[in-house]
Short mmCIF file of C-alpha atoms in Angstrom, two decimals:
data_model
loop_
_atom_site.label_atom_id
_atom_site.label_comp_id
_atom_site.label_asym_id
_atom_site.label_seq_id
_atom_site.Cartn_x
_atom_site.Cartn_y
_atom_site.Cartn_z
CA MET A 1 -0.03 -0.02 0.02
CA THR A 2 1.06 3.54 -0.59
CA GLU A 3 1.59 5.52 2.54
CA HIS A 4 -1.16 8.12 3.15
CA LEU A 5 -0.80 10.69 5.99
CA PRO A 6 -3.50 12.91 7.46
CA PRO A 7 -3.35 16.65 6.93
CA GLY A 8 -1.79 18.98 9.46
CA PRO A 9 -0.41 22.51 9.94
CA ARG A 10 2.46 23.31 7.61
CA GLY A 11 4.45 25.33 10.08
CA HIS A 12 7.75 27.22 9.56
CA ARG A 13 9.80 26.38 6.52
CA LEU A 14 12.84 25.34 8.65
CA ARG A 15 11.48 24.69 12.12
CA GLY A 16 8.10 23.30 11.23
CA ASN A 17 5.51 23.43 14.01
CA LEU A 18 8.02 23.46 16.92
CA PRO A 19 7.87 27.22 17.72
CA ARG A 20 4.06 27.26 18.08
CA TYR A 21 4.09 23.91 20.00
CA GLU A 22 6.75 25.07 22.38
CA ALA A 23 4.88 28.33 23.02
CA ASP A 24 1.69 26.47 24.12
CA ARG A 25 1.91 22.69 23.93
CA LEU A 26 -1.66 21.84 25.05
CA GLY A 27 -3.16 24.78 23.26
CA PHE A 28 -1.41 23.87 19.98
CA LEU A 29 -2.56 20.25 20.19
CA ARG A 30 -6.12 21.26 20.97
CA ARG A 31 -6.21 23.75 18.02
CA CYS A 32 -4.85 21.02 15.67
CA GLN A 33 -7.67 18.70 16.75
CA GLU A 34 -10.25 21.49 16.30
CA GLU A 35 -8.97 22.32 12.79
CA TYR A 36 -7.95 18.89 11.39
CA GLY A 37 -9.93 16.40 13.51
CA ASP A 38 -8.89 13.33 15.45
CA PHE A 39 -6.03 12.48 13.05
CA CYS A 40 -3.45 15.13 12.41
CA SER A 41 0.11 15.12 11.08
CA PHE A 42 2.31 17.04 13.51
CA ASP A 43 5.33 16.84 11.17
CA GLY A 44 6.62 14.59 8.41
CA ASN A 45 7.08 11.72 10.83
CA THR A 46 4.55 12.09 13.60
CA VAL A 47 0.75 11.66 13.58
CA VAL A 48 -1.35 12.74 16.56
CA VAL A 49 -4.43 10.63 17.20
CA SER A 50 -7.33 11.88 19.37
CA ASP A 51 -10.00 9.17 18.84
CA PRO A 52 -10.28 7.00 21.93
CA ALA A 53 -11.24 3.85 20.07
CA THR A 54 -8.23 4.13 17.75
CA VAL A 55 -5.95 4.93 20.69
CA HIS A 56 -7.19 1.80 22.48
CA GLU A 57 -6.63 -0.27 19.38
CA ILE A 58 -3.06 1.01 19.06
CA LEU A 59 -2.32 0.33 22.71
CA GLY A 60 -3.79 -3.16 22.40
CA LYS A 61 -1.61 -4.00 19.42
CA THR A 62 1.62 -2.88 21.12
CA ASN A 63 4.37 -5.43 20.87
CA ALA A 64 2.94 -6.60 17.54
CA GLU A 65 2.12 -3.86 15.04
CA TYR A 66 3.46 -1.13 17.34
CA LEU A 67 6.36 -0.70 19.70
CA ALA A 68 6.53 1.12 22.95
CA GLU A 69 10.29 1.01 22.81
CA GLY A 70 10.78 4.69 22.29
CA THR A 71 14.13 6.41 22.71
CA LEU A 72 15.10 9.59 24.39
CA PHE A 73 17.56 10.25 21.56
CA ALA A 74 17.45 10.93 17.86
CA GLY A 75 18.51 8.40 15.29
CA GLY A 76 15.97 5.75 16.49
CA ASP A 77 16.58 2.03 16.93
CA ASP A 78 16.43 -0.89 14.56
CA LEU A 79 12.69 -1.98 14.69
CA ASP A 80 13.53 -5.69 14.87
CA GLU A 81 16.05 -5.26 17.68
CA ALA A 82 13.54 -3.11 19.51
CA ALA A 83 10.97 -5.86 19.08
CA GLU A 84 13.39 -8.42 20.52
CA ARG A 85 14.08 -6.26 23.53
CA ALA A 86 10.34 -5.92 24.04
CA ALA A 87 9.90 -9.66 24.05
CA VAL A 88 12.68 -10.05 26.68
CA TRP A 89 11.14 -7.26 28.73
CA MET A 90 7.56 -8.70 28.57
CA ALA A 91 8.85 -12.07 29.82
CA ALA A 92 10.37 -10.31 32.84
CA ARG A 93 7.34 -8.11 33.24
CA ARG A 94 5.00 -11.08 33.55
CA LYS A 95 7.11 -12.52 36.37
CA GLY A 96 7.34 -9.12 38.01
CA SER A 97 3.57 -8.60 37.94
CA ARG A 98 3.34 -11.33 40.59
CA GLY A 99 5.19 -8.92 42.92
CA PHE A 100 2.24 -6.56 42.84
CA ASN A 101 0.20 -8.87 45.00
CA ARG A 102 -1.97 -8.28 48.05
CA ARG A 103 0.46 -9.61 50.73
CA VAL A 104 3.42 -7.53 49.55
CA ALA A 105 1.18 -4.47 48.98
CA THR A 106 -0.40 -4.73 52.50
CA ALA A 107 3.07 -4.93 54.20
CA HIS A 108 4.18 -1.95 52.10
CA ALA A 109 1.04 0.09 52.98
CA GLU A 110 1.80 -0.29 56.68
CA ARG A 111 5.25 1.28 56.20
CA MET A 112 4.56 3.97 53.66
CA ILE A 113 2.45 6.25 55.90
CA GLY A 114 5.55 6.47 58.15
CA MET A 115 7.62 7.49 55.17
CA LEU A 116 5.10 10.24 54.41
CA ASP A 117 5.20 11.56 58.01
CA GLU A 118 8.96 11.43 57.97
CA GLN A 119 9.27 13.54 54.84
CA LEU A 120 6.65 16.06 55.91
CA GLY A 121 8.22 16.22 59.38
CA ARG A 122 11.44 17.36 57.83
CA ALA A 123 9.64 20.23 56.15
CA GLY A 124 8.20 21.24 59.58
CA SER A 125 5.92 24.28 59.36
CA GLN A 126 7.88 25.87 56.48
CA THR A 127 6.25 26.67 53.15
CA VAL A 128 7.94 24.38 50.68
CA ASP A 129 7.71 23.45 46.95
CA VAL A 130 5.11 20.68 46.79
CA GLN A 131 6.15 18.96 43.56
CA PRO A 132 9.72 17.91 44.71
CA LEU A 133 8.48 17.11 48.13
CA MET A 134 5.77 14.71 46.88
CA ALA A 135 8.20 13.29 44.35
CA ARG A 136 10.56 12.45 47.22
CA VAL A 137 7.61 10.85 49.16
CA SER A 138 6.70 8.66 46.15
CA GLY A 139 10.33 7.82 45.56
CA CYS A 140 10.75 6.55 49.17
CA MET A 141 7.57 4.52 48.73
CA VAL A 142 8.46 2.78 45.52
CA ALA A 143 12.03 2.12 46.77
CA ASP A 144 10.55 0.45 49.79
CA TYR A 145 8.12 -1.59 47.66
CA CYS A 146 11.04 -2.81 45.44
CA PHE A 147 13.65 -3.38 48.17
CA SER A 148 12.07 -3.02 51.68
CA GLY A 149 14.51 -1.40 54.02
CA GLU A 150 17.39 -1.51 51.49
CA GLY A 151 15.64 0.81 49.18
CA SER A 152 16.38 4.03 51.21
CA GLU A 153 19.97 4.12 49.80
CA LEU A 154 18.58 4.33 46.24
CA VAL A 155 16.24 7.37 46.58
CA GLU A 156 18.83 9.98 45.87
CA THR A 157 20.24 7.92 42.99
CA ILE A 158 16.75 7.72 41.37
CA GLU A 159 16.20 11.44 41.92
CA ALA A 160 19.42 12.16 40.09
CA GLN A 161 18.39 9.84 37.23
CA VAL A 162 15.01 11.51 36.89
CA ALA A 163 16.52 14.97 37.08
CA ALA A 164 18.96 14.03 34.26
CA ALA A 165 16.12 12.61 32.14
CA ILE A 166 13.74 15.55 32.48
CA PRO A 167 15.54 18.04 30.16
CA ILE A 168 15.71 15.31 27.46
CA MET A 169 12.10 14.22 27.88
CA SER A 170 10.86 17.82 27.99
CA ALA A 171 12.75 18.97 24.86
CA ALA A 172 10.72 19.32 21.66
CA ARG A 173 13.94 18.72 19.57
CA VAL A 174 15.58 15.39 20.21
CA LEU A 175 19.37 15.06 19.98
CA PRO A 176 21.40 11.99 18.87
CA ARG A 177 22.81 9.81 21.67
CA TRP A 178 26.36 10.33 20.39
CA MET A 179 26.23 14.11 20.56
CA PRO A 180 28.43 15.31 23.41
CA ALA A 181 25.81 17.68 24.78
CA ALA A 182 25.83 18.32 28.52
CA ARG A 183 22.40 16.91 29.02
CA ASN A 184 23.33 13.64 27.19
CA ARG A 185 26.46 13.24 29.34
CA ARG A 186 24.51 13.82 32.60
CA PHE A 187 21.92 11.27 31.61
CA ALA A 188 24.44 8.61 30.70
CA ALA A 189 26.40 9.07 33.92
CA ALA A 190 23.15 9.07 36.07
CA ARG A 191 21.97 5.83 34.36
CA ARG A 192 25.31 4.08 34.99
CA ARG A 193 25.00 5.02 38.67
CA THR A 194 21.42 3.81 38.89
CA MET A 195 22.20 0.42 37.32
CA ALA A 196 25.30 -0.02 39.55
CA ALA A 197 23.21 0.75 42.66
CA ILE A 198 20.40 -1.66 41.67
CA GLY A 199 22.89 -4.36 40.70
CA GLY A 200 24.67 -4.04 44.04
CA ILE A 201 21.44 -4.65 45.93
CA VAL A 202 20.44 -7.55 43.76
CA ASP A 203 23.86 -9.17 44.26
CA ARG A 204 23.67 -8.77 48.07
CA ARG A 205 20.17 -10.22 48.12
CA ARG A 206 21.21 -13.19 46.01
CA ALA A 207 23.97 -14.04 48.52
CA ARG A 208 21.47 -14.52 51.37
CA PRO A 209 19.05 -17.40 51.97
CA ALA A 210 15.65 -16.84 50.31
CA PRO A 211 12.83 -15.82 52.70
CA GLU A 212 9.95 -18.05 53.39
CA SER A 213 7.59 -15.59 51.61
CA PRO A 214 8.32 -12.55 49.50
CA ARG A 215 8.72 -9.22 51.32
CA ASP A 216 9.13 -6.98 48.27
CA LEU A 217 9.34 -6.99 44.47
CA LEU A 218 12.96 -8.11 44.39
CA ASP A 219 12.14 -11.21 46.43
CA VAL A 220 9.45 -12.11 43.85
CA LEU A 221 11.77 -11.59 40.94
CA LEU A 222 14.55 -13.67 42.46
CA ALA A 223 12.07 -16.45 43.26
CA ALA A 224 10.84 -16.69 39.65
CA ARG A 225 11.22 -20.14 38.05
CA ASP A 226 10.50 -21.89 34.71
CA PRO A 227 12.52 -20.03 33.64
CA GLU A 228 14.46 -18.00 36.16
CA LEU A 229 15.00 -14.33 35.30
CA THR A 230 18.47 -13.17 34.22
CA GLN A 231 20.29 -10.48 36.18
CA HIS A 232 19.62 -8.03 33.30
CA GLN A 233 15.86 -8.76 33.36
CA ILE A 234 15.60 -8.38 37.06
CA GLU A 235 17.60 -5.10 37.03
CA GLU A 236 15.42 -3.70 34.18
CA VAL A 237 12.14 -4.49 35.85
CA LEU A 238 13.37 -2.73 39.00
CA ARG A 239 14.80 0.25 37.12
CA VAL A 240 11.66 0.87 35.13
CA THR A 241 9.42 0.43 38.18
CA LEU A 242 11.57 2.85 40.17
CA LEU A 243 11.62 5.51 37.52
CA ALA A 244 7.97 5.22 36.42
CA SER A 245 6.74 5.24 40.04
CA TYR A 246 8.80 8.29 41.04
CA GLY A 247 7.37 11.08 38.95
CA VAL A 248 3.76 10.15 38.24
CA PRO A 249 2.54 9.55 41.84
CA GLY A 250 4.42 12.50 43.09
CA THR A 251 2.93 14.78 40.48
CA THR A 252 -0.58 13.43 41.16
CA LEU A 253 -0.17 14.05 44.92
CA ALA A 254 0.94 17.60 44.22
CA TRP A 255 -2.34 18.17 42.29
CA ILE A 256 -4.34 16.53 45.07
CA VAL A 257 -2.69 18.86 47.65
CA ARG A 258 -3.68 21.79 45.48
CA GLU A 259 -7.31 20.51 45.14
CA LEU A 260 -7.77 19.81 48.85
CA SER A 261 -6.72 23.40 49.55
CA PHE A 262 -8.73 24.92 46.69
CA ARG A 263 -11.94 22.96 47.32
CA PRO A 264 -13.01 22.88 51.02
CA ASP A 265 -16.06 20.77 50.03
CA ILE A 266 -13.86 18.04 48.65
CA GLN A 267 -11.51 18.23 51.62
CA ALA A 268 -14.41 17.95 54.09
CA ARG A 269 -15.71 14.74 52.43
CA VAL A 270 -12.17 13.13 52.38
CA GLN A 271 -11.74 14.11 56.02
CA ASP A 272 -15.09 12.59 57.00
CA GLU A 273 -14.12 9.35 55.22
CA ALA A 274 -10.71 9.32 56.92
CA THR A 275 -12.33 8.25 60.22
CA ALA A 276 -11.67 4.82 58.80
CA TRP A 277 -8.19 5.18 60.32
CA ASP A 278 -9.42 5.53 63.86
CA GLY A 279 -8.37 2.99 66.40
CA ARG A 280 -6.48 0.80 63.90
CA GLU A 281 -3.08 -0.63 63.75
CA THR A 282 -3.11 -1.07 60.01
CA PRO A 283 -4.31 1.20 57.15
CA PRO A 284 -7.94 0.81 55.97
CA GLU A 285 -8.88 -1.06 52.80
CA LEU A 286 -9.53 0.98 49.64
CA ALA A 287 -13.19 -0.21 49.83
CA GLU A 288 -13.48 1.89 53.01
CA LEU A 289 -12.40 5.04 51.23
CA PRO A 290 -14.61 5.19 48.10
CA TYR A 291 -14.79 9.00 47.86
CA THR A 292 -11.04 9.41 48.39
CA GLU A 293 -10.34 6.85 45.68
CA ALA A 294 -12.81 8.69 43.43
CA LEU A 295 -10.90 11.93 44.01
CA VAL A 296 -7.69 10.21 42.91
CA LYS A 297 -9.40 8.91 39.77
CA GLU A 298 -10.67 12.38 38.98
CA ILE A 299 -7.32 14.06 39.44
CA LEU A 300 -5.78 11.41 37.19
CA ARG A 301 -8.44 12.35 34.66
CA ALA A 302 -8.25 16.14 34.84
CA TYR A 303 -4.51 16.46 35.40
CA THR A 304 -3.08 13.34 33.81
CA PRO A 305 0.63 13.45 34.71
CA THR A 306 1.58 11.41 31.64
CA TRP A 307 -0.20 13.90 29.47
CA LEU A 308 1.39 12.70 26.18
CA MET A 309 2.02 9.07 25.09
CA GLY A 310 3.40 7.51 21.94
CA ARG A 311 4.04 4.36 19.93
CA THR A 312 6.31 3.47 17.04
CA VAL A 313 4.88 1.81 13.94
CA ARG A 314 6.54 -1.57 13.51
CA GLU A 315 4.87 -2.72 10.28
CA GLU A 316 2.62 -0.95 7.83
CA VAL A 317 -0.74 -0.24 9.47
CA ARG A 318 -4.05 1.47 8.90
CA VAL A 319 -4.87 4.12 11.44
CA GLY A 320 -8.33 5.47 10.87
CA SER A 321 -8.47 6.20 7.13
CA TRP A 322 -4.70 6.62 6.90
CA THR A 323 -1.84 4.34 6.07
CA LEU A 324 1.42 4.59 8.02
CA ALA A 325 4.77 3.08 7.18
CA PRO A 326 7.19 1.38 9.70
CA GLY A 327 9.14 3.82 11.77
CA ARG A 328 6.36 6.51 11.91
CA GLN A 329 5.61 7.91 15.35
CA ILE A 330 2.08 8.11 16.76
CA MET A 331 1.30 10.42 19.60
CA PHE A 332 -1.84 10.74 21.72
CA CYS A 333 -2.72 13.22 24.42
CA PRO A 334 -4.71 11.68 27.35
CA TYR A 335 -5.14 15.09 28.85
CA LEU A 336 -7.17 16.30 25.79
CA ILE A 337 -9.17 13.02 25.52
CA HIS A 338 -9.90 13.16 29.25
CA ARG A 339 -11.31 16.68 28.82
CA ASP A 340 -13.19 16.17 25.51
CA PRO A 341 -16.94 17.05 25.90
CA ARG A 342 -17.77 14.34 23.33
CA TRP A 343 -16.67 11.70 25.82
CA TRP A 344 -17.36 13.31 29.21
CA ASP A 345 -20.12 15.43 30.82
CA GLU A 346 -18.76 18.72 32.10
CA PRO A 347 -15.11 17.68 31.58
CA GLU A 348 -13.66 20.95 32.93
CA LYS A 349 -15.38 20.45 36.26
CA ILE A 350 -13.50 18.62 39.03
CA ASP A 351 -16.14 16.27 40.35
CA PRO A 352 -15.08 13.11 42.25
CA GLY A 353 -18.73 12.17 42.51
CA ARG A 354 -18.87 11.22 38.77
CA TRP A 355 -16.98 8.01 39.75
CA LEU A 356 -19.42 6.93 42.40
CA GLY A 357 -22.25 5.88 40.09
CA GLU A 358 -22.94 2.45 38.77
CA LYS A 359 -22.02 3.36 35.22
CA ALA A 360 -18.63 4.57 33.90
CA PRO A 361 -18.71 8.39 33.69
CA HIS A 362 -17.18 8.42 30.22
CA ALA A 363 -17.41 7.03 26.68
CA ARG A 364 -15.73 3.64 26.15
CA HIS A 365 -11.93 3.77 26.07
CA ALA A 366 -11.85 7.55 26.97
CA TYR A 367 -9.97 7.05 30.31
CA PHE A 368 -6.48 5.68 30.36
CA PRO A 369 -4.21 7.38 32.87
CA PHE A 370 -2.16 4.17 33.30
CA GLY A 371 -2.22 3.28 29.58
CA ALA A 372 -3.95 0.15 28.23
CA GLY A 373 -3.10 -3.10 26.44
CA PRO A 374 -0.12 -5.38 27.15
CA ARG A 375 2.01 -2.43 28.23
CA THR A 376 -0.39 -0.95 30.68
CA CYS A 377 1.37 0.36 33.82
CA LEU A 378 2.78 -2.55 35.84
CA GLY A 379 2.02 -0.76 39.13
CA THR A 380 -1.54 0.36 38.49
CA HIS A 381 -2.92 -1.29 41.67
CA LEU A 382 0.11 -0.19 43.72
CA GLY A 383 -0.34 3.35 42.46
CA MET A 384 -4.00 3.54 43.38
CA LEU A 385 -3.28 2.06 46.75
CA GLN A 386 -0.49 4.60 47.49
CA LEU A 387 -2.40 7.63 46.17
CA THR A 388 -5.63 6.80 48.02
CA LEU A 389 -4.13 6.10 51.36
CA VAL A 390 -1.69 8.99 51.25
CA THR A 391 -4.51 11.39 50.22
CA SER A 392 -6.69 10.16 53.11
CA TRP A 393 -3.87 10.47 55.58
CA LEU A 394 -2.92 13.98 54.38
CA ALA A 395 -6.52 15.17 54.82
CA ARG A 396 -6.84 13.57 58.22
CA ARG A 397 -3.47 14.39 59.84
CA TYR A 398 -2.35 17.67 58.33
CA ALA A 399 -3.70 21.16 57.96
CA ILE A 400 -2.55 22.13 54.48
CA ALA A 401 -2.08 25.79 53.47
CA VAL A 402 -1.36 26.42 49.75
CA GLU A 403 -0.17 29.76 48.45
CA THR A 404 -2.74 31.03 45.94
CA PRO A 405 -3.97 27.63 44.72
CA GLY A 406 -6.36 29.13 42.22
CA THR A 407 -3.50 30.64 40.17
CA VAL A 408 -1.37 27.48 39.78
CA PRO A 409 -0.97 26.69 36.08
CA ALA A 410 -0.53 23.23 34.54
CA SER A 411 2.95 22.92 33.08
CA PRO A 412 3.17 20.30 30.31
CA ALA A 413 6.84 19.27 30.21
CA ALA A 414 8.00 15.68 30.86
CA LEU A 415 4.92 15.40 33.17
CA LEU A 416 1.89 17.69 33.66
CA SER A 417 2.73 19.33 36.90
CA PRO A 418 1.29 22.24 38.97
CA ALA A 419 3.94 24.89 38.37
CA GLY A 420 5.18 26.79 41.38
CA LEU A 421 2.86 25.11 43.90
CA ARG A 422 3.93 25.90 47.41
CA ALA A 423 2.33 24.77 50.72
CA SER A 424 2.90 24.09 54.39
CA PHE A 425 1.84 21.00 56.33
CA ALA A 426 1.02 21.36 60.00
CA VAL A 427 -0.03 18.41 62.11
CA ARG A 428 -3.56 18.80 63.41
CA GLU A 429 -3.74 19.01 67.20
CA HIS A 430 -6.28 16.13 67.53
CA GLU A 431 -3.85 13.66 65.94
CA ASP A 432 -2.56 12.34 69.28
CA ALA A 433 -5.35 9.71 69.22
CA GLY A 434 -6.35 6.96 66.86
CA PHE A 435 -4.06 5.46 64.24
CA VAL A 436 -0.43 6.48 64.58
CA SER A 437 1.96 5.87 61.71
CA ALA A 438 5.30 4.19 62.07
CA GLY A 439 6.97 7.55 61.43
CA GLY A 440 4.98 9.14 64.29
CA ARG A 441 5.59 6.53 67.02
#
């Protein structure tokens, strides 16, 4: 078949659409959709898709007709080699998914509230930048989930890796890996340190007797049989889990902090529900916090941290009415789909209650904050557990004061974050009774 691309804005003769995109990323993509419809060519190699059914089909055919093996650098990868890497990764991923089980998650939940209290306790009564604080909280939590007590030594290493990746992920123009740019060198050095640190923990754990039952994700990976996972597979599952679970939950928590301060009605309902913590030695189940969980789902809809996703065409495909050749890039913007009035009622309104009815509050396939298909986020359940329990505990234990929450803009860089959000967290006086976290004992 002859390749047939959808129409799109022509842009500047040399720089294409980059100047207008960089000036207002979300606005530019929204205008393209309004003018050209749900299929639009961003440039000569990239097509933007905004139709939920088509996005769902693309995500579902990942690892076959499409690849999720994107690269941070220009020059691309050989598609067959990328497919082979994807097959190796999926084999390890299936083993790793067993680590996201109820027993390990429950043990982790009992520890993570203490981590939250410890980090907020360090901030004291000062007004601090919320985004990096909540990123540190989520980083401590995922390191604990992966490595139990050994994970604390990795938090700063992961922070450095993420900090080195953000300038590359946020840039509209991608540089080749070989180019000796400062950001490329920083990223390569940070990745080497991350892999060395993960490898060191794995080696030490291998040298000890296996526990009777898994305590964390690493125990699960080491216990895998038929076949056993290689050292490389184990390290890759851990690296991807650590990096993916660092930024997204932290960004979501930052938006939740903003919303709790901006909307007293929402905060009051979350606080009322947080009485589920009273008189307990362990955190409540998610079923006991339905409104809080609904708030998390709503924030993930309205302020989707992973606001832009993509796939690479592996073999010639039909996308809508268009034919795309191997190597083409397909992008889709969950933020815009999650706010499209064709698929949602009053999409610009923040309403947790929309999730409490018997029917889904959206058109089919129009909600995918964790992706979909075979490459859906490995830690979806873990993420919802962490976000819901932390949100409930924040509302119950802390008086949150945000500086001008109504003027906080959404900044679409590597993640969609609340730019410049600052707040203080003071422990409420009545918190001497009831559940006390490990960090507060």
